Amino acid sequence: MYRLKAHINHLLTATNQHGVHSPFVYSFVTRCLYAKPKFEGSKTMGVLLKSIAFFKIKTLDLITENQPIERQIRKEFDLRIGQQKCYDLIYFDEASKVELNAQKNSIHNDSILLIDNIHTTKDRTELWNSLKQNTTVTVSIDLFYCGLLFFRKEQAKEHFKIRI
């Protein structure tokens, strides 16, 4: 029941590309998220795979027990997954596994954290809200199914809710 209420709230408060005033986020939404789907799978998997292609991700860390995700990524892209000191993208299958202070040595200015299932429970939504308030996060994008955190120092702190 919580998820249904959260989804209705998201639909009522989220926008599309026309409500985005950041050139960086507008470009990401129009050229990546709203691009025709080339990949099969869940909405989060589509966002993950499209983001890898759009941002030309080279290093990736997967914080998940879901092996099919890694197989799908390896099938589509030639990436270094895990065992790096710094990552371009870190995927978490749930917000409760995210510890930004522990990740600070693994991220750089252009790193992205993609977090799945941010609105499945009230606790996860509260955790998502606390993550986006972190001082190192400059841009957060709430897609309901998943959320993205960016650490771009050249950008003013903003939060976006986008319908996909």
CSV table of N, CA and C in Angstrom, one decimal:
chain,number,residue,atom,x,y,z
A,1,MET,N,0.8,-1.2,0.0
A,1,MET,CA,0.0,0.0,0.0
A,1,MET,C,0.9,1.3,0.0
A,2,TYR,N,2.0,1.2,0.8
A,2,TYR,CA,2.9,2.4,0.8
A,2,TYR,C,3.4,2.7,-0.6
A,3,ARG,N,3.8,1.7,-1.3
A,3,ARG,CA,4.4,1.9,-2.7
A,3,ARG,C,3.4,2.6,-3.6
A,4,LEU,N,2.1,2.1,-3.5
A,4,LEU,CA,1.1,2.7,-4.4
A,4,LEU,C,0.9,4.2,-4.1
A,5,LYS,N,0.8,4.5,-2.8
A,5,LYS,CA,0.7,6.0,-2.4
A,5,LYS,C,1.9,6.8,-2.8
A,6,ALA,N,3.1,6.2,-2.7
A,6,ALA,CA,4.3,6.9,-3.1
A,6,ALA,C,4.3,7.1,-4.6
A,7,HIS,N,3.8,6.1,-5.3
A,7,HIS,CA,3.8,6.2,-6.8
A,7,HIS,C,2.8,7.3,-7.2
A,8,ILE,N,1.7,7.4,-6.6
A,8,ILE,CA,0.7,8.4,-7.0
A,8,ILE,C,1.3,9.8,-6.6
A,9,ASN,N,1.9,9.9,-5.5
A,9,ASN,CA,2.5,11.2,-5.1
A,9,ASN,C,3.6,11.6,-6.1
A,10,HIS,N,4.4,10.6,-6.5
A,10,HIS,CA,5.5,10.9,-7.5
A,10,HIS,C,4.9,11.4,-8.8
A,11,LEU,N,3.8,10.7,-9.3
A,11,LEU,CA,3.2,11.1,-10.5
A,11,LEU,C,2.7,12.5,-10.4
A,12,LEU,N,2.1,12.9,-9.3
A,12,LEU,CA,1.6,14.2,-9.1
A,12,LEU,C,2.6,15.3,-9.0
A,13,THR,N,3.8,15.0,-8.5
A,13,THR,CA,4.8,16.0,-8.2
A,13,THR,C,6.0,16.0,-9.2
A,14,ALA,N,6.1,14.9,-10.0
A,14,ALA,CA,7.2,14.8,-10.9
A,14,ALA,C,6.9,15.6,-12.2
A,15,THR,N,8.0,15.8,-12.9
A,15,THR,CA,7.9,16.6,-14.2
A,15,THR,C,8.5,15.8,-15.3
A,16,ASN,N,8.5,16.3,-16.5
A,16,ASN,CA,9.2,15.7,-17.6
A,16,ASN,C,10.3,16.7,-18.0
A,17,GLN,N,10.9,16.6,-19.2
A,17,GLN,CA,12.0,17.4,-19.5
A,17,GLN,C,11.6,18.9,-19.5
A,18,HIS,N,10.4,19.3,-19.7
A,18,HIS,CA,10.0,20.7,-19.7
A,18,HIS,C,10.1,21.4,-18.4
A,19,GLY,N,10.1,20.6,-17.3
A,19,GLY,CA,10.2,21.3,-16.0
A,19,GLY,C,11.7,21.3,-15.5
A,20,VAL,N,12.6,20.9,-16.3
A,20,VAL,CA,14.0,20.9,-15.9
A,20,VAL,C,14.8,22.1,-16.5
A,21,HIS,N,15.4,22.8,-15.6
A,21,HIS,CA,16.1,24.1,-16.0
A,21,HIS,C,17.6,23.9,-15.9
A,22,SER,N,18.1,22.7,-15.7
A,22,SER,CA,19.5,22.5,-15.6
A,22,SER,C,19.9,21.9,-17.0
A,23,PRO,N,20.9,22.5,-17.7
A,23,PRO,CA,21.3,22.0,-19.0
A,23,PRO,C,21.8,20.5,-18.9
A,24,PHE,N,22.6,20.3,-17.9
A,24,PHE,CA,23.1,18.9,-17.7
A,24,PHE,C,22.0,17.9,-17.5
A,25,VAL,N,21.0,18.2,-16.6
A,25,VAL,CA,19.9,17.2,-16.4
A,25,VAL,C,19.0,17.2,-17.6
A,26,TYR,N,18.7,18.3,-18.2
A,26,TYR,CA,17.9,18.3,-19.4
A,26,TYR,C,18.5,17.4,-20.5
A,27,SER,N,19.8,17.5,-20.7
A,27,SER,CA,20.4,16.7,-21.7
A,27,SER,C,20.3,15.2,-21.4
A,28,PHE,N,20.6,14.9,-20.1
A,28,PHE,CA,20.5,13.5,-19.6
A,28,PHE,C,19.0,13.0,-19.8
A,29,VAL,N,18.0,13.8,-19.5
A,29,VAL,CA,16.7,13.3,-19.6
A,29,VAL,C,16.3,13.1,-21.0
A,30,THR,N,16.5,14.1,-21.9
A,30,THR,CA,16.1,14.0,-23.3
A,30,THR,C,16.9,13.1,-24.1
A,31,ARG,N,18.2,13.1,-24.0
A,31,ARG,CA,19.0,12.3,-24.8
A,31,ARG,C,19.3,10.9,-24.3
A,32,CYS,N,19.0,10.6,-23.0
A,32,CYS,CA,19.3,9.3,-22.4
A,32,CYS,C,18.0,8.7,-21.9
A,33,LEU,N,17.4,9.2,-20.9
A,33,LEU,CA,16.2,8.6,-20.3
A,33,LEU,C,15.1,8.4,-21.3
A,34,TYR,N,14.8,9.5,-22.1
A,34,TYR,CA,13.7,9.4,-23.0
A,34,TYR,C,14.0,8.9,-24.4
A,35,ALA,N,15.2,8.4,-24.5
A,35,ALA,CA,15.6,7.8,-25.8
A,35,ALA,C,14.9,6.5,-25.9
A,36,LYS,N,14.7,6.1,-27.2
A,36,LYS,CA,14.0,4.8,-27.4
A,36,LYS,C,14.8,3.7,-26.7
A,37,PRO,N,14.0,2.8,-26.1
A,37,PRO,CA,14.7,1.7,-25.3
A,37,PRO,C,15.4,0.8,-26.3
A,38,LYS,N,16.7,0.6,-26.0
A,38,LYS,CA,17.5,-0.4,-26.7
A,38,LYS,C,17.7,-1.7,-25.9
A,39,PHE,N,17.4,-1.6,-24.7
A,39,PHE,CA,17.7,-2.7,-23.7
A,39,PHE,C,16.4,-3.3,-23.1
A,40,GLU,N,16.4,-4.5,-22.9
A,40,GLU,CA,15.3,-5.2,-22.3
A,40,GLU,C,15.5,-5.3,-20.8
A,41,GLY,N,14.4,-5.4,-20.0
A,41,GLY,CA,14.5,-5.5,-18.6
A,41,GLY,C,13.6,-4.5,-17.9
A,42,SER,N,13.8,-4.4,-16.6
A,42,SER,CA,13.0,-3.5,-15.7
A,42,SER,C,13.4,-2.1,-16.1
A,43,LYS,N,12.6,-1.2,-15.5
A,43,LYS,CA,12.9,0.3,-15.8
A,43,LYS,C,14.2,0.6,-15.2
A,44,THR,N,14.6,0.1,-14.0
A,44,THR,CA,15.9,0.4,-13.4
A,44,THR,C,17.0,-0.1,-14.3
A,45,MET,N,16.8,-1.3,-14.8
A,45,MET,CA,17.9,-1.9,-15.7
A,45,MET,C,18.0,-1.1,-17.0
A,46,GLY,N,16.9,-0.6,-17.5
A,46,GLY,CA,17.0,0.3,-18.7
A,46,GLY,C,17.7,1.6,-18.3
A,47,VAL,N,17.5,2.2,-17.2
A,47,VAL,CA,18.1,3.4,-16.7
A,47,VAL,C,19.6,3.1,-16.6
A,48,LEU,N,20.0,2.0,-16.0
A,48,LEU,CA,21.4,1.6,-15.7
A,48,LEU,C,22.1,1.5,-17.1
A,49,LEU,N,21.5,0.7,-18.0
A,49,LEU,CA,22.2,0.4,-19.2
A,49,LEU,C,22.3,1.7,-20.1
A,50,LYS,N,21.2,2.5,-20.1
A,50,LYS,CA,21.2,3.7,-20.9
A,50,LYS,C,22.3,4.7,-20.3
A,51,SER,N,22.4,4.8,-19.0
A,51,SER,CA,23.3,5.7,-18.4
A,51,SER,C,24.8,5.2,-18.7
A,52,ILE,N,25.0,3.9,-18.7
A,52,ILE,CA,26.4,3.5,-19.0
A,52,ILE,C,26.7,3.9,-20.4
A,53,ALA,N,25.8,3.8,-21.3
A,53,ALA,CA,26.1,4.2,-22.7
A,53,ALA,C,26.2,5.7,-22.8
A,54,PHE,N,25.3,6.4,-22.2
A,54,PHE,CA,25.3,7.9,-22.3
A,54,PHE,C,26.5,8.6,-21.8
A,55,PHE,N,26.9,8.2,-20.6
A,55,PHE,CA,28.0,8.8,-19.9
A,55,PHE,C,29.4,8.1,-20.2
A,56,LYS,N,29.3,7.1,-21.1
A,56,LYS,CA,30.5,6.4,-21.5
A,56,LYS,C,31.3,5.9,-20.3
A,57,ILE,N,30.6,5.2,-19.5
A,57,ILE,CA,31.1,4.6,-18.2
A,57,ILE,C,32.3,3.6,-18.5
A,58,LYS,N,33.4,3.8,-17.8
A,58,LYS,CA,34.5,2.8,-18.0
A,58,LYS,C,34.6,1.9,-16.8
A,59,THR,N,34.4,2.4,-15.6
A,59,THR,CA,34.5,1.6,-14.4
A,59,THR,C,33.2,1.5,-13.6
A,60,LEU,N,32.8,0.4,-13.2
A,60,LEU,CA,31.5,0.2,-12.6
A,60,LEU,C,31.6,-0.7,-11.4
A,61,ASP,N,30.9,-0.4,-10.3
A,61,ASP,CA,30.8,-1.3,-9.2
A,61,ASP,C,29.4,-1.7,-8.9
A,62,LEU,N,29.1,-2.9,-8.7
A,62,LEU,CA,27.8,-3.4,-8.5
A,62,LEU,C,27.7,-3.9,-7.0
A,63,ILE,N,26.8,-3.2,-6.2
A,63,ILE,CA,26.6,-3.7,-4.8
A,63,ILE,C,25.2,-4.4,-4.9
A,64,THR,N,25.3,-5.6,-5.2
A,64,THR,CA,24.1,-6.4,-5.4
A,64,THR,C,24.4,-7.9,-5.4
A,65,GLU,N,23.4,-8.7,-5.0
A,65,GLU,CA,23.5,-10.1,-5.1
A,65,GLU,C,22.9,-10.7,-6.4
A,66,ASN,N,22.4,-9.8,-7.2
A,66,ASN,CA,21.7,-10.2,-8.5
A,66,ASN,C,22.7,-10.4,-9.6
A,67,GLN,N,23.1,-11.6,-9.8
A,67,GLN,CA,24.1,-12.0,-10.9
A,67,GLN,C,23.6,-11.7,-12.3
A,68,PRO,N,22.3,-11.8,-12.6
A,68,PRO,CA,21.9,-11.5,-14.0
A,68,PRO,C,22.1,-10.1,-14.4
A,69,ILE,N,22.2,-9.1,-13.5
A,69,ILE,CA,22.5,-7.8,-13.8
A,69,ILE,C,23.9,-7.7,-14.3
A,70,GLU,N,24.9,-8.3,-13.7
A,70,GLU,CA,26.2,-8.3,-14.1
A,70,GLU,C,26.4,-9.0,-15.5
A,71,ARG,N,25.7,-10.1,-15.7
A,71,ARG,CA,25.7,-10.8,-17.0
A,71,ARG,C,25.2,-9.9,-18.1
A,72,GLN,N,24.1,-9.2,-17.8
A,72,GLN,CA,23.5,-8.3,-18.9
A,72,GLN,C,24.4,-7.2,-19.2
A,73,ILE,N,25.1,-6.6,-18.2
A,73,ILE,CA,26.0,-5.5,-18.4
A,73,ILE,C,27.2,-6.0,-19.2
A,74,ARG,N,27.7,-7.2,-18.9
A,74,ARG,CA,28.9,-7.7,-19.6
A,74,ARG,C,28.5,-8.1,-21.0
A,75,LYS,N,27.3,-8.5,-21.3
A,75,LYS,CA,26.8,-8.8,-22.6
A,75,LYS,C,26.8,-7.5,-23.5
A,76,GLU,N,26.4,-6.4,-22.9
A,76,GLU,CA,26.2,-5.2,-23.7
A,76,GLU,C,27.5,-4.3,-23.7
A,77,PHE,N,28.3,-4.4,-22.7
A,77,PHE,CA,29.4,-3.4,-22.6
A,77,PHE,C,30.7,-4.1,-22.2
A,78,ASP,N,31.8,-3.5,-22.6
A,78,ASP,CA,33.2,-4.0,-22.2
A,78,ASP,C,33.6,-3.0,-21.1
A,79,LEU,N,33.3,-3.4,-19.8
A,79,LEU,CA,33.6,-2.5,-18.7
A,79,LEU,C,34.5,-3.3,-17.7
A,80,ARG,N,35.2,-2.5,-16.9
A,80,ARG,CA,35.8,-3.0,-15.7
A,80,ARG,C,34.8,-3.0,-14.5
A,81,ILE,N,34.4,-4.1,-14.1
A,81,ILE,CA,33.4,-4.2,-13.0
A,81,ILE,C,34.1,-4.6,-11.7
A,82,GLY,N,34.0,-3.8,-10.7
A,82,GLY,CA,34.6,-4.1,-9.4
A,82,GLY,C,36.1,-4.0,-9.4
A,83,GLN,N,36.7,-4.2,-8.2
A,83,GLN,CA,38.1,-4.2,-8.0
A,83,GLN,C,38.9,-3.0,-8.5
A,84,GLN,N,38.3,-1.8,-8.5
A,84,GLN,CA,38.9,-0.6,-8.8
A,84,GLN,C,39.0,0.3,-7.6
A,85,LYS,N,39.8,1.3,-7.6
A,85,LYS,CA,39.9,2.3,-6.5
A,85,LYS,C,38.8,3.4,-6.7
A,86,CYS,N,38.5,3.7,-7.9
A,86,CYS,CA,37.5,4.8,-8.2
A,86,CYS,C,36.6,4.4,-9.3
A,87,TYR,N,35.3,4.7,-9.1
A,87,TYR,CA,34.3,4.3,-10.1
A,87,TYR,C,33.6,5.4,-10.8
A,88,ASP,N,33.2,5.2,-12.0
A,88,ASP,CA,32.4,6.2,-12.7
A,88,ASP,C,30.9,6.0,-12.3
A,89,LEU,N,30.5,4.7,-12.1
A,89,LEU,CA,29.1,4.5,-11.7
A,89,LEU,C,29.1,3.4,-10.6
A,90,ILE,N,28.3,3.5,-9.6
A,90,ILE,CA,28.2,2.5,-8.6
A,90,ILE,C,26.7,2.2,-8.5
A,91,TYR,N,26.3,1.0,-8.7
A,91,TYR,CA,24.9,0.6,-8.6
A,91,TYR,C,24.6,-0.1,-7.3
A,92,PHE,N,23.6,0.3,-6.6
A,92,PHE,CA,23.1,-0.4,-5.4
A,92,PHE,C,21.7,-0.9,-5.6
A,93,ASP,N,21.5,-2.1,-5.2
A,93,ASP,CA,20.1,-2.7,-5.4
A,93,ASP,C,19.1,-2.2,-4.4
A,94,GLU,N,19.6,-1.5,-3.3
A,94,GLU,CA,18.7,-0.9,-2.4
A,94,GLU,C,19.5,0.2,-1.6
A,95,ALA,N,18.7,1.2,-1.2
A,95,ALA,CA,19.3,2.3,-0.5
A,95,ALA,C,19.9,2.0,0.8
A,96,SER,N,19.5,1.0,1.5
A,96,SER,CA,20.0,0.6,2.8
A,96,SER,C,21.5,0.2,2.7
A,97,LYS,N,22.0,-0.1,1.6
A,97,LYS,CA,23.4,-0.5,1.4
A,97,LYS,C,24.3,0.7,1.2
A,98,VAL,N,23.8,1.8,0.9
A,98,VAL,CA,24.6,3.0,0.6
A,98,VAL,C,25.1,3.7,1.9
A,99,GLU,N,26.4,3.8,1.9
A,99,GLU,CA,27.1,4.6,2.9
A,99,GLU,C,28.0,5.5,2.3
A,100,LEU,N,27.6,6.8,2.1
A,100,LEU,CA,28.3,7.8,1.3
A,100,LEU,C,29.7,8.0,1.9
A,101,ASN,N,29.9,8.0,3.2
A,101,ASN,CA,31.2,8.3,3.8
A,101,ASN,C,32.1,7.1,3.5
A,102,ALA,N,31.6,5.9,3.4
A,102,ALA,CA,32.5,4.8,3.0
A,102,ALA,C,32.8,4.8,1.5
A,103,GLN,N,32.0,5.5,0.7
A,103,GLN,CA,32.2,5.5,-0.7
A,103,GLN,C,33.0,6.7,-1.2
A,104,LYS,N,33.3,7.7,-0.3
A,104,LYS,CA,34.0,8.9,-0.7
A,104,LYS,C,35.3,8.7,-1.4
A,105,ASN,N,36.0,7.7,-1.1
A,105,ASN,CA,37.3,7.4,-1.8
A,105,ASN,C,37.1,6.7,-3.1
A,106,SER,N,35.9,6.2,-3.4
A,106,SER,CA,35.6,5.5,-4.6
A,106,SER,C,34.9,6.4,-5.7
A,107,ILE,N,34.6,7.6,-5.3
A,107,ILE,CA,33.9,8.5,-6.3
A,107,ILE,C,34.7,9.7,-6.6
A,108,HIS,N,34.4,10.3,-7.8
A,108,HIS,CA,35.1,11.5,-8.2
A,108,HIS,C,34.0,12.4,-8.7
A,109,ASN,N,34.4,13.6,-9.2
A,109,ASN,CA,33.4,14.6,-9.6
A,109,ASN,C,32.4,14.1,-10.6
A,110,ASP,N,32.7,13.2,-11.5
A,110,ASP,CA,31.7,12.7,-12.5
A,110,ASP,C,31.1,11.4,-12.1
A,111,SER,N,31.3,10.9,-10.9
A,111,SER,CA,30.7,9.7,-10.5
A,111,SER,C,29.2,9.8,-10.4
A,112,ILE,N,28.6,8.6,-10.5
A,112,ILE,CA,27.1,8.5,-10.4
A,112,ILE,C,26.8,7.3,-9.4
A,113,LEU,N,25.9,7.5,-8.5
A,113,LEU,CA,25.4,6.4,-7.7
A,113,LEU,C,24.0,6.2,-8.2
A,114,LEU,N,23.7,5.0,-8.6
A,114,LEU,CA,22.3,4.6,-9.0
A,114,LEU,C,21.8,3.7,-8.0
A,115,ILE,N,20.7,4.0,-7.4
A,115,ILE,CA,20.1,3.3,-6.3
A,115,ILE,C,18.7,2.8,-6.7
A,116,ASP,N,18.5,1.5,-6.6
A,116,ASP,CA,17.3,0.9,-7.0
A,116,ASP,C,16.3,0.8,-5.8
A,117,ASN,N,15.0,0.7,-6.0
A,117,ASN,CA,14.0,0.5,-5.0
A,117,ASN,C,14.0,1.6,-3.9
A,118,ILE,N,14.0,2.9,-4.3
A,118,ILE,CA,14.1,3.9,-3.3
A,118,ILE,C,12.7,4.3,-2.7
A,119,HIS,N,11.6,3.7,-3.3
A,119,HIS,CA,10.3,4.0,-2.7
A,119,HIS,C,9.5,2.8,-2.4
A,120,THR,N,10.1,1.6,-2.1
A,120,THR,CA,9.4,0.4,-1.8
A,120,THR,C,8.8,0.4,-0.4
A,121,THR,N,9.5,1.1,0.5
A,121,THR,CA,9.0,1.2,1.9
A,121,THR,C,9.2,2.6,2.4
A,122,LYS,N,8.6,3.0,3.5
A,122,LYS,CA,8.8,4.3,4.0
A,122,LYS,C,10.2,4.5,4.5
A,123,ASP,N,10.8,3.5,5.1
A,123,ASP,CA,12.2,3.6,5.5
A,123,ASP,C,13.2,3.9,4.3
A,124,ARG,N,12.9,3.2,3.2
A,124,ARG,CA,13.8,3.4,2.0
A,124,ARG,C,13.6,4.8,1.5
A,125,THR,N,12.4,5.3,1.5
A,125,THR,CA,12.1,6.7,1.1
A,125,THR,C,12.8,7.7,2.0
A,126,GLU,N,12.8,7.5,3.3
A,126,GLU,CA,13.4,8.4,4.2
A,126,GLU,C,15.0,8.3,4.0
A,127,LEU,N,15.5,7.1,3.8
A,127,LEU,CA,16.9,7.0,3.5
A,127,LEU,C,17.3,7.7,2.2
A,128,TRP,N,16.5,7.6,1.2
A,128,TRP,CA,16.8,8.3,-0.1
A,128,TRP,C,16.8,9.8,0.2
A,129,ASN,N,15.8,10.3,1.0
A,129,ASN,CA,15.8,11.7,1.3
A,129,ASN,C,17.0,12.2,2.0
A,130,SER,N,17.5,11.3,2.9
A,130,SER,CA,18.7,11.7,3.7
A,130,SER,C,20.0,11.7,2.8
A,131,LEU,N,20.0,10.7,1.8
A,131,LEU,CA,21.1,10.6,0.9
A,131,LEU,C,21.2,11.9,0.0
A,132,LYS,N,20.1,12.3,-0.5
A,132,LYS,CA,20.1,13.5,-1.4
A,132,LYS,C,20.5,14.8,-0.7
A,133,GLN,N,20.3,14.8,0.7
A,133,GLN,CA,20.7,16.0,1.5
A,133,GLN,C,22.2,16.0,1.8
A,134,ASN,N,22.9,14.9,1.6
A,134,ASN,CA,24.3,14.9,1.9
A,134,ASN,C,25.0,16.0,1.2
A,135,THR,N,26.0,16.6,1.8
A,135,THR,CA,26.7,17.8,1.3
A,135,THR,C,27.5,17.5,0.1
A,136,THR,N,27.9,16.3,-0.1
A,136,THR,CA,28.7,16.0,-1.3
A,136,THR,C,27.9,15.8,-2.6
A,137,VAL,N,26.6,15.5,-2.4
A,137,VAL,CA,25.6,15.3,-3.5
A,137,VAL,C,25.2,16.7,-4.0
A,138,THR,N,25.4,16.9,-5.3
A,138,THR,CA,24.9,18.2,-5.9
A,138,THR,C,23.7,18.0,-6.7
A,139,VAL,N,23.5,16.9,-7.4
A,139,VAL,CA,22.3,16.7,-8.2
A,139,VAL,C,21.7,15.3,-7.8
A,140,SER,N,20.4,15.3,-7.5
A,140,SER,CA,19.7,14.0,-7.3
A,140,SER,C,18.5,14.0,-8.3
A,141,ILE,N,18.3,12.8,-8.8
A,141,ILE,CA,17.2,12.6,-9.8
A,141,ILE,C,16.4,11.4,-9.3
A,142,ASP,N,15.2,11.7,-8.9
A,142,ASP,CA,14.2,10.7,-8.4
A,142,ASP,C,13.4,10.2,-9.6
A,143,LEU,N,13.5,9.0,-10.0
A,143,LEU,CA,12.7,8.4,-11.1
A,143,LEU,C,11.6,7.4,-10.5
A,144,PHE,N,11.4,7.4,-9.3
A,144,PHE,CA,10.5,6.6,-8.5
A,144,PHE,C,11.0,5.2,-8.4
A,145,TYR,N,11.3,4.5,-9.5
A,145,TYR,CA,11.8,3.1,-9.5
A,145,TYR,C,13.3,3.1,-8.9
A,146,CYS,N,14.0,4.2,-9.2
A,146,CYS,CA,15.4,4.2,-8.8
A,146,CYS,C,15.7,5.7,-8.7
A,147,GLY,N,16.9,6.0,-8.1
A,147,GLY,CA,17.4,7.3,-8.0
A,147,GLY,C,18.8,7.4,-8.4
A,148,LEU,N,19.2,8.6,-8.9
A,148,LEU,CA,20.6,8.8,-9.2
A,148,LEU,C,21.2,10.0,-8.4
A,149,LEU,N,22.4,9.8,-7.9
A,149,LEU,CA,23.1,10.9,-7.2
A,149,LEU,C,24.3,11.3,-8.0
A,150,PHE,N,24.5,12.6,-8.2
A,150,PHE,CA,25.7,13.1,-8.9
A,150,PHE,C,26.5,14.0,-7.9
A,151,PHE,N,27.8,14.1,-8.2
A,151,PHE,CA,28.7,14.8,-7.3
A,151,PHE,C,29.4,16.0,-8.0
A,152,ARG,N,28.8,16.5,-9.0
A,152,ARG,CA,29.4,17.6,-9.8
A,152,ARG,C,29.6,18.9,-9.1
A,153,LYS,N,30.8,19.2,-8.8
A,153,LYS,CA,31.1,20.4,-8.0
A,153,LYS,C,30.8,21.7,-8.7
A,154,GLU,N,30.8,21.6,-10.1
A,154,GLU,CA,30.5,22.8,-10.8
A,154,GLU,C,29.0,23.2,-10.9
A,155,GLN,N,28.2,22.3,-10.3
A,155,GLN,CA,26.7,22.5,-10.4
A,155,GLN,C,26.1,22.9,-9.1
A,156,ALA,N,25.1,23.7,-9.1
A,156,ALA,CA,24.4,24.1,-7.9
A,156,ALA,C,23.6,22.9,-7.4
A,157,LYS,N,23.4,22.8,-6.1
A,157,LYS,CA,22.6,21.7,-5.6
A,157,LYS,C,21.1,21.8,-6.0
A,158,GLU,N,20.6,20.7,-6.6
A,158,GLU,CA,19.3,20.6,-7.1
A,158,GLU,C,18.7,19.2,-7.0
A,159,HIS,N,17.4,19.1,-6.8
A,159,HIS,CA,16.8,17.8,-6.8
A,159,HIS,C,15.7,17.8,-7.8
A,160,PHE,N,15.6,16.7,-8.6
A,160,PHE,CA,14.6,16.6,-9.6
A,160,PHE,C,13.8,15.3,-9.4
A,161,LYS,N,12.5,15.4,-9.8
A,161,LYS,CA,11.6,14.3,-9.8
A,161,LYS,C,11.2,14.2,-11.3
A,162,ILE,N,11.5,13.1,-11.9
A,162,ILE,CA,11.3,12.9,-13.3
A,162,ILE,C,10.4,11.7,-13.6
A,163,ARG,N,9.4,11.8,-14.4
A,163,ARG,CA,8.5,10.7,-14.8
A,163,ARG,C,9.2,10.0,-16.0
A,164,ILE,N,9.3,8.7,-15.8
A,164,ILE,CA,9.8,7.8,-16.9
A,164,ILE,C,8.8,6.8,-17.3
